Coordinates of C-alpha atoms in Angstrom, one line a residue:
Chain A
M12 CA 0.1 -0.1 0.1
T13 CA 1.5 3.4 -1.1
T14 CA 0.2 6.9 -1.3
D15 CA -0.2 6.5 -5.0
G16 CA -3.5 4.9 -3.7
W17 CA -4.3 8.3 -2.3
P18 CA -6.1 10.8 -4.6
L19 CA -4.7 14.3 -5.1
W20 CA -6.5 17.3 -3.6
E21 CA -6.3 21.0 -4.4
V22 CA -6.3 23.2 -1.3
F23 CA -8.0 26.5 -1.4
V24 CA -7.5 28.9 1.7
R25 CA -9.5 32.0 2.9
S26 CA -6.9 34.2 4.7
R27 CA -9.4 36.3 6.3
R28 CA -13.0 37.5 6.3
G29 CA -13.9 39.4 3.3
L30 CA -11.4 37.7 1.1
S31 CA -12.1 34.9 -1.4
H32 CA -10.6 31.4 -1.1
T33 CA -7.2 31.3 -2.9
H34 CA -5.5 28.2 -4.3
A35 CA -2.7 27.3 -1.9
G36 CA -1.4 24.1 -3.3
S37 CA -2.1 20.5 -3.3
L38 CA -1.8 17.2 -1.2
H39 CA -2.4 13.5 -1.1
A40 CA -5.1 12.1 1.3
P41 CA -7.3 9.1 1.3
D42 CA -10.4 11.0 1.9
A43 CA -12.0 14.6 2.2
E44 CA -12.0 14.6 5.8
M45 CA -8.2 13.6 5.9
A46 CA -7.5 16.1 3.1
L47 CA -8.9 19.0 5.2
R48 CA -6.9 17.9 8.2
N49 CA -3.8 17.7 6.4
A50 CA -4.5 21.0 4.6
R51 CA -4.8 22.5 8.0
D52 CA -1.6 21.2 9.1
L53 CA 0.4 22.0 5.8
Y54 CA -1.1 25.2 4.8
T55 CA -2.2 27.0 8.0
R56 CA 0.4 26.4 10.6
R57 CA 0.6 30.3 11.1
M58 CA -3.0 31.5 11.1
E59 CA -2.9 31.9 7.2
G60 CA -6.5 30.8 7.1
V61 CA -10.0 31.1 8.6
S62 CA -11.5 28.6 6.1
I63 CA -10.1 25.8 3.8
W64 CA -11.9 24.2 0.9
V65 CA -10.3 20.8 -0.4
V66 CA -11.4 19.7 -4.0
P67 CA -10.5 16.4 -5.7
S68 CA -8.0 17.5 -8.5
T69 CA -9.9 15.3 -10.9
A70 CA -12.9 17.3 -10.4
I71 CA -11.3 20.4 -11.9
T72 CA -11.9 21.2 -15.5
A73 CA -9.2 23.6 -16.9
S74 CA -8.9 25.6 -19.9
S75 CA -6.3 25.0 -22.4
P76 CA -2.8 25.8 -21.2
D77 CA -2.2 28.3 -24.1
E78 CA -3.0 31.8 -23.1
K79 CA -3.1 32.9 -26.8
D80 CA -5.8 30.2 -27.3
P81 CA -8.7 31.5 -29.3
F82 CA -10.8 30.6 -26.4
F83 CA -9.9 33.9 -24.8
E84 CA -10.1 36.0 -28.0
P85 CA -13.4 37.3 -27.6
S86 CA -12.1 39.8 -24.8
A87 CA -8.9 40.7 -26.6
D88 CA -10.3 42.7 -29.3
K89 CA -12.6 44.9 -27.0
P90 CA -10.6 47.7 -25.7
Y91 CA -13.5 49.8 -25.2
R92 CA -14.5 47.7 -22.1
H93 CA -11.6 49.5 -20.3
P94 CA -12.0 53.0 -19.0
T95 CA -8.7 54.1 -20.5
F96 CA -10.2 53.8 -23.9
Y97 CA -12.0 57.0 -23.5
E98 CA -10.7 60.6 -24.1
I99 CA -11.9 63.0 -21.6
P100 CA -10.7 66.4 -21.8
D101 CA -8.2 67.8 -19.1
G102 CA -9.8 69.5 -16.1
V103 CA -13.0 67.3 -16.2
K104 CA -13.1 66.0 -12.5
H105 CA -14.4 62.9 -10.6
L106 CA -14.7 61.1 -14.0
Chain B
M179 CA 7.7 4.8 -52.0
T180 CA 4.3 6.3 -50.8
T181 CA 4.9 5.1 -47.3
G182 CA 8.5 6.8 -47.4
T183 CA 7.0 10.2 -48.6
A184 CA 4.4 10.0 -45.8
E185 CA 7.1 9.3 -43.1
T186 CA 9.3 12.0 -44.4
T187 CA 6.4 14.7 -44.3
A188 CA 5.3 13.4 -40.9
T189 CA 8.9 13.9 -39.4
E190 CA 9.3 17.2 -41.0
G191 CA 5.9 18.2 -39.5
M192 CA 7.0 17.1 -36.0
T193 CA 10.3 19.0 -36.3
A194 CA 8.7 22.3 -37.2
S195 CA 6.0 22.1 -34.6
Q196 CA 8.7 21.2 -32.1
A197 CA 10.6 24.1 -33.0
A198 CA 7.6 26.4 -32.7
L199 CA 7.0 25.2 -29.3
E200 CA 10.4 25.6 -28.2
A201 CA 10.4 29.2 -29.6
V202 CA 7.4 29.8 -27.4
F203 CA 9.1 28.3 -24.4
D204 CA 12.4 30.4 -25.0
A205 CA 10.5 33.6 -25.4
A206 CA 8.6 33.0 -22.2
V207 CA 11.8 32.3 -20.4
A208 CA 13.5 35.2 -21.9
A209 CA 10.7 37.7 -21.0
D210 CA 11.0 36.5 -17.3
E211 CA 7.6 35.0 -17.5
R212 CA 6.8 31.7 -15.6
I213 CA 6.5 28.2 -17.1
E214 CA 3.5 26.6 -15.7
P215 CA 2.7 22.8 -15.6
R216 CA 0.7 22.3 -18.6
D217 CA 3.0 24.5 -20.9
W218 CA 5.3 22.7 -23.4
M219 CA 8.8 22.5 -22.1
P220 CA 12.0 20.8 -23.2
D221 CA 12.5 17.3 -21.9
A222 CA 15.9 18.3 -20.3
Y223 CA 14.2 21.3 -18.7
R224 CA 11.6 18.9 -17.1
A225 CA 14.1 16.3 -16.1
G226 CA 16.6 18.8 -14.7
L227 CA 13.8 20.5 -12.6
V228 CA 12.6 17.2 -11.2
R229 CA 16.1 16.2 -10.3
Q230 CA 16.4 19.6 -8.5
I231 CA 13.1 19.7 -6.9
A232 CA 13.4 16.2 -5.8
Q233 CA 16.8 16.6 -4.2
H234 CA 15.3 19.8 -2.6
A235 CA 12.3 18.0 -1.1
H236 CA 14.3 14.9 0.1
S237 CA 16.8 17.4 1.9
E238 CA 13.8 18.8 3.7
I239 CA 12.6 15.4 5.1
I240 CA 16.0 14.0 5.8
G241 CA 16.9 17.2 7.6
M242 CA 14.3 16.7 10.2
Q243 CA 16.5 13.8 11.5
P244 CA 19.6 15.5 12.7
E245 CA 17.4 18.2 14.6
A246 CA 14.7 15.9 15.9
N247 CA 17.6 13.9 17.5
W248 CA 17.4 16.7 20.1
I249 CA 13.5 17.2 20.8
T250 CA 13.6 15.0 23.8
R251 CA 16.7 16.8 25.2
A252 CA 16.0 20.3 24.5
P253 CA 17.0 22.5 27.5
S254 CA 13.8 24.0 28.3
L255 CA 10.1 23.7 27.3
R256 CA 10.4 26.8 25.4
R257 CA 13.4 25.6 23.2
K258 CA 11.4 22.1 22.8
A259 CA 8.2 23.6 21.5
I260 CA 10.1 25.9 19.0
L261 CA 12.3 22.9 17.9
M262 CA 9.2 20.6 17.4
A263 CA 7.7 23.5 15.3
K264 CA 10.7 23.9 13.1
V265 CA 11.0 20.2 12.4
Q266 CA 7.2 20.2 11.5
D267 CA 8.0 23.1 9.2
E268 CA 10.8 21.0 7.4
A269 CA 8.0 18.2 6.8
G270 CA 5.8 21.0 5.5
H271 CA 8.5 22.3 3.2
G272 CA 9.2 18.8 1.8
L273 CA 5.6 18.5 1.0
Y274 CA 5.2 21.7 -0.9
L275 CA 8.3 20.6 -3.0
Y276 CA 7.1 17.0 -3.6
S277 CA 3.7 18.6 -4.9
A278 CA 5.9 20.9 -7.2
A279 CA 7.7 17.8 -8.5
E280 CA 4.5 16.0 -9.2
T281 CA 3.2 18.6 -11.5
L282 CA 6.1 17.7 -13.7
G283 CA 4.6 14.3 -14.2
T284 CA 6.5 12.1 -11.5
S285 CA 4.6 10.6 -8.6
R286 CA 5.4 10.9 -4.9
D287 CA 6.0 7.1 -4.7
E288 CA 8.5 7.2 -7.6
L289 CA 10.1 10.1 -5.7
L290 CA 10.3 8.3 -2.4
D291 CA 11.4 5.1 -4.0
K292 CA 14.3 6.9 -5.5
L293 CA 15.2 8.4 -2.3
H294 CA 15.1 5.2 -0.4
S295 CA 17.1 3.4 -3.0
G296 CA 19.7 6.1 -3.2
R297 CA 19.1 7.0 -6.8
Q298 CA 18.2 10.6 -5.9
K299 CA 20.2 12.5 -3.5
Y300 CA 19.6 14.9 -0.5
S301 CA 21.9 17.7 0.6
S302 CA 25.1 16.1 1.9
I303 CA 25.0 18.4 4.9
F304 CA 22.5 16.2 6.6
N305 CA 25.0 13.6 6.7
Y306 CA 26.9 15.2 9.6
P307 CA 25.9 14.3 13.2
T308 CA 24.4 16.5 15.9
L309 CA 26.5 16.0 18.6
T310 CA 25.5 18.4 21.3
W311 CA 22.5 20.9 21.9
A312 CA 24.5 23.7 20.4
D313 CA 24.3 21.9 17.0
V314 CA 20.7 22.8 16.8
G315 CA 21.7 26.4 17.2
A316 CA 24.5 26.0 14.7
I317 CA 22.2 24.3 12.1
G318 CA 19.7 27.1 12.4
W319 CA 21.9 29.8 12.0
L320 CA 24.2 28.2 9.5
V321 CA 22.6 25.6 7.6
D322 CA 19.2 27.4 7.4
G323 CA 21.2 30.6 6.7
A324 CA 23.0 29.1 3.8
A325 CA 19.5 27.5 2.6
I326 CA 17.9 30.9 2.7
T327 CA 20.6 32.4 0.6
N328 CA 20.1 29.5 -2.1
Q329 CA 16.2 29.7 -1.7
V330 CA 15.7 33.6 -2.1
P331 CA 16.6 33.7 -5.7
L332 CA 14.7 30.5 -6.4
C333 CA 11.7 32.4 -5.6
R334 CA 12.2 33.9 -9.1
C335 CA 12.8 30.5 -10.7
S336 CA 11.4 30.1 -14.2
Y337 CA 9.1 27.2 -13.1
G338 CA 5.7 28.5 -11.6
P339 CA 5.2 25.7 -8.9
Y340 CA 8.6 25.6 -7.8
A341 CA 8.7 29.5 -7.3
R342 CA 5.7 29.7 -5.5
A343 CA 6.8 26.8 -3.0
M344 CA 10.0 28.8 -2.4
V345 CA 8.0 31.7 -1.7
R346 CA 6.1 29.8 1.1
V347 CA 9.4 28.3 2.3
C348 CA 11.4 31.5 2.6
K349 CA 8.7 33.1 4.7
E350 CA 8.9 30.1 7.2
E351 CA 12.7 29.8 7.1
S352 CA 13.5 33.2 8.8
F353 CA 12.1 31.9 12.0
H354 CA 14.4 28.9 11.8
Q355 CA 17.4 31.0 11.5
R356 CA 16.6 33.5 14.1
Q357 CA 15.7 30.7 16.5
G358 CA 19.0 29.2 15.9
Y359 CA 21.0 32.3 16.4
E360 CA 19.1 33.1 19.6
A361 CA 19.9 29.5 20.9
L362 CA 23.6 30.1 20.1
L363 CA 23.6 33.6 21.5
A364 CA 22.4 32.1 24.8
L365 CA 25.1 29.6 25.1
S366 CA 27.7 32.0 23.9
R367 CA 26.9 34.5 26.7
G368 CA 26.6 31.5 29.2
T369 CA 29.2 29.9 31.3
E370 CA 32.6 29.0 30.0
A371 CA 31.5 25.4 29.1
Q372 CA 28.4 26.6 27.2
H373 CA 30.5 29.1 25.3
A374 CA 33.0 26.3 24.5
M375 CA 30.1 24.1 23.2
A376 CA 28.7 26.8 20.9
Q377 CA 32.2 27.6 19.6
D378 CA 32.7 23.7 18.9
A379 CA 29.4 23.4 17.1
V380 CA 30.2 26.4 14.9
D381 CA 33.6 25.0 14.2
R382 CA 32.2 21.8 12.9
W383 CA 29.3 23.3 10.8
W384 CA 31.0 26.2 9.2
W385 CA 32.8 24.4 6.4
P386 CA 29.9 21.8 5.6
S387 CA 27.6 25.0 5.3
L388 CA 29.8 26.5 2.7
M389 CA 29.9 23.3 0.9
M390 CA 26.0 23.3 0.7
F391 CA 26.2 25.7 -2.3
G392 CA 27.7 23.0 -4.4
P393 CA 30.9 22.7 -6.3
P394 CA 32.9 25.6 -7.5
D395 CA 31.4 27.2 -10.7
D396 CA 33.9 25.6 -13.0
E397 CA 33.1 22.1 -11.8
S398 CA 29.4 22.3 -11.6
T399 CA 27.8 20.3 -14.2
H400 CA 24.1 21.5 -14.2
S401 CA 24.9 25.2 -13.4
A402 CA 25.2 26.8 -16.8
Q403 CA 22.3 25.2 -18.4
A404 CA 20.2 25.8 -15.1
M405 CA 21.1 29.5 -15.3
A406 CA 20.2 29.7 -19.0
W407 CA 16.9 28.4 -18.3
K408 CA 16.5 30.8 -15.1
I409 CA 15.9 27.8 -13.0
K410 CA 19.1 29.4 -11.1
R411 CA 19.7 33.0 -11.1
H412 CA 23.3 33.0 -9.5
S413 CA 26.2 30.8 -9.6
N414 CA 27.3 28.7 -6.6
D415 CA 30.4 30.7 -6.0
E416 CA 28.3 33.9 -6.0
L417 CA 25.8 32.7 -3.4
R418 CA 28.7 31.2 -1.4
Q419 CA 30.4 34.6 -1.2
R420 CA 27.0 36.3 -0.4
F421 CA 26.7 33.9 2.5
V422 CA 30.2 34.4 4.0
D423 CA 29.6 38.1 3.7
I424 CA 26.4 37.9 5.8
A425 CA 27.7 35.4 8.3
A426 CA 31.0 36.8 9.2
P427 CA 29.8 40.0 11.1
Q428 CA 27.0 37.9 12.5
A429 CA 29.6 35.6 14.2
E430 CA 31.3 38.7 15.6
S431 CA 27.9 39.7 17.3
L432 CA 27.6 36.2 18.5
G433 CA 31.1 36.4 20.2
L434 CA 32.2 33.3 18.3
T435 CA 34.8 32.9 15.7
L436 CA 34.8 31.1 12.5
P437 CA 37.2 28.3 11.9
D438 CA 39.1 30.0 8.9
P439 CA 42.3 31.8 9.6
D440 CA 42.0 33.3 6.0
L441 CA 38.8 34.9 6.7
K442 CA 39.1 38.6 6.4
W443 CA 37.4 41.7 4.9
N444 CA 38.8 42.7 1.7
E445 CA 38.3 46.4 1.1
E446 CA 39.2 46.4 -2.5
R447 CA 36.6 43.5 -3.4
G448 CA 34.2 44.8 -1.0
H449 CA 33.8 41.2 0.2
Y450 CA 35.4 38.8 2.8
D451 CA 38.0 36.6 1.7
F452 CA 38.0 33.2 3.0
G453 CA 40.4 30.1 2.8
P454 CA 40.0 26.8 0.5
I455 CA 37.2 24.6 0.8
D456 CA 38.1 20.8 1.3
W457 CA 36.4 19.5 -1.7
D458 CA 37.6 16.0 -1.2
E459 CA 35.5 15.8 2.0
F460 CA 32.4 17.2 0.0
W461 CA 32.7 14.6 -2.8
N462 CA 33.5 11.6 -0.4
V463 CA 30.3 12.6 1.8
L464 CA 28.2 13.0 -1.4
K465 CA 29.5 9.4 -2.5
G466 CA 27.9 8.0 0.7
N467 CA 31.0 8.0 3.1
G468 CA 29.8 10.7 5.5
P469 CA 29.5 9.9 9.1
C470 CA 25.8 9.5 8.9
N471 CA 24.8 8.5 5.3
E472 CA 23.7 5.0 6.1
Q473 CA 21.9 5.9 9.4
R474 CA 19.8 8.8 7.6
L475 CA 18.6 6.5 4.9
S476 CA 17.8 3.4 7.0
K477 CA 16.0 5.6 9.4
R478 CA 14.0 7.1 6.6
R479 CA 13.2 3.6 5.2
K480 CA 12.1 2.4 8.4
A481 CA 9.9 5.2 9.1
H482 CA 8.2 4.5 5.6
E483 CA 7.8 0.8 6.4
D484 CA 6.5 1.5 9.9
G485 CA 3.8 3.9 8.6
A486 CA 2.5 1.3 5.9
W487 CA -0.3 0.2 8.3
V488 CA -1.3 3.8 8.9
R489 CA -1.6 4.3 4.9
E490 CA -3.5 1.0 4.6
A491 CA -5.9 1.7 7.5
A492 CA -6.7 5.2 5.9
A493 CA -7.1 4.0 2.6
A494 CA -9.5 1.0 3.6
Y495 CA -11.4 3.5 5.8
A496 CA -11.9 5.8 3.0
G497 CA -12.9 3.0 0.7
K498 CA -15.4 1.8 3.1
H499 CA -17.0 5.3 3.5
D500 CA -16.8 6.8 0.0
G501 CA -16.4 4.8 -3.1
R502 CA -15.9 7.8 -5.3
H503 CA -12.7 8.7 -3.6
G504 CA -11.6 5.4 -2.6
N505 CA -8.2 3.7 -3.1
D506 CA -9.0 2.2 -6.3
N507 CA -11.4 4.4 -8.1
H508 CA -9.9 7.6 -9.0
G509 CA -8.6 7.5 -12.4
R510 CA -4.9 7.5 -11.9
D511 CA -4.1 5.8 -14.9
D512 CA -0.8 7.4 -15.5
A513 CA 0.7 7.6 -12.2
H514 CA 4.3 7.1 -13.7
G515 CA 3.6 8.4 -17.1
R516 CA 4.3 11.6 -18.7
H517 CA 2.6 14.9 -18.1
D518 CA 0.6 15.7 -21.0
E519 CA -2.8 17.7 -21.3
Q520 CA -5.2 14.7 -21.0
H521 CA -3.7 13.8 -17.5
T522 CA -2.9 16.9 -15.9
H523 CA -5.2 16.6 -13.1
T524 CA -3.7 13.9 -11.4
H525 CA -0.5 15.9 -10.8
G526 CA -1.9 19.0 -9.4
E527 CA -1.9 22.7 -10.3
A528 CA -4.7 21.8 -12.8
G529 CA -6.1 25.1 -13.3
A530 CA -2.8 27.0 -13.1

C-alpha cells in the first residue's frame, strides 16, 4: 500500500473574512476529511487561514494551457471595455 | 515509396511544430515569464527540474532527523516547543516541494522510491551528526542561513510551482534561522562550558555549510544550463560569497569565531576573503561515506515501512465510506506516465 493509492486534492484557503478562497497548493489524502486535516497542518500553521476548501484534483476542468488560445480571443479585441479607452478633456473632474 | 514520403512529411511536420513550441518556451523564459505545468517544455528542462526539486524535497525531510535527535533533550520547554515547530515546518517544506515535483509528471511514490534506493540525492549537509545541543543552534543559524541564501533567488525561478513553493518556504525559514541564532547567543553568553560548546558546534558546521552551495562554478555540471533556463539565478560561488559576507559579521555579534584563519574583509573587493574548501570531503560525503549517510537512509526507510499500516488503514477506511474517492477508483491511470494535457489533473496545479 502506497500513497499512490491516495487521490490528489487541491487546497483553497481564505486568509481572512472578506477575501475569497485562494489556491494554496495540493496534497494527497485518502478521503475528504483527511484532506482537510492535512491541509490545516500543511497550509495554515501560522494562522494563514480562517476557512479551507479541498477539492479532488480530478474534479477540476481547466481551459487550454495556451493563453493565446482562441478561447480567450473574444475579450482581446474589445478595448472599449476599459475606462482608459475614452478620451476626456483635461480638467474634467471625478470621472 | 508512398510510405516513405508520408514518413518524411510526418517527421518534418514534427520537427517544425517542435521548433515552434521551443520558440514559445524560449520567449517566455527570456521575457521572465513563468513556465506552468501544462506548458510545453524541453525534456531536459523537465528532467533537470525534477532532479533539483526532488533533491530539495528529500533534503527537507531527511533534514528533520539531525534536529529531531534533540527534541527529547531540549534544555527547556520553550526550546522544545520551538524545535518541534521547526521540525514540523521541514516536513511541510518537503510536502510543498514534492507537490511541485509532481506537477512535472512524476509521482510521490516514485520520488520516495528513488530516495530510499539512493537513486536521488539529498543535501550532503545532513550526513553530519548533531553531537551536542549547540548543534541545533548552529544548524539554524548556518545551515538554514545558507539554505535561505540559496532559496531566496529560487522564488524567481522560471518554473511557477517551484517558485511559489519557495516563496512559502522562505517566509517560514526566517524563523528557523533566528531561533538558531538566539539559541547560540544564549550559549555564547552563558558559562565557559556553554560558550565552548557553541564554539565547537560552529567549528564543525561552518565548512559543511559553505559546501551546501555546491561545487565551484567551473566544476558544477548542471549550473550553466540551469542559469540559461533561469532555474538558477546566481552561480554557486556567487551565493557562497554572499553567505560568507552575511555570516562573518553575525559571528562577531555572537562572540564566536569562524574556523578559518584566512577569513578577512577585503576592502578592495568589498567582500570577505575566505580559505580553500576541502572538496575531497564534499565528494566523499556525497558518495555516501559521510558520518551518517547510512543511518539517515535506513531511518527514513524504516519510518516509511513502519507507517505502512497507517496508510493502509486510512485507505481502507476511505474505501468503506466513500467509493468515489476510494483507493481504487480515482482515475490515476498514468501515475508514472508523462505529464501531458489529458492527464494534468492527476498531478496538481490543474487550473494554473
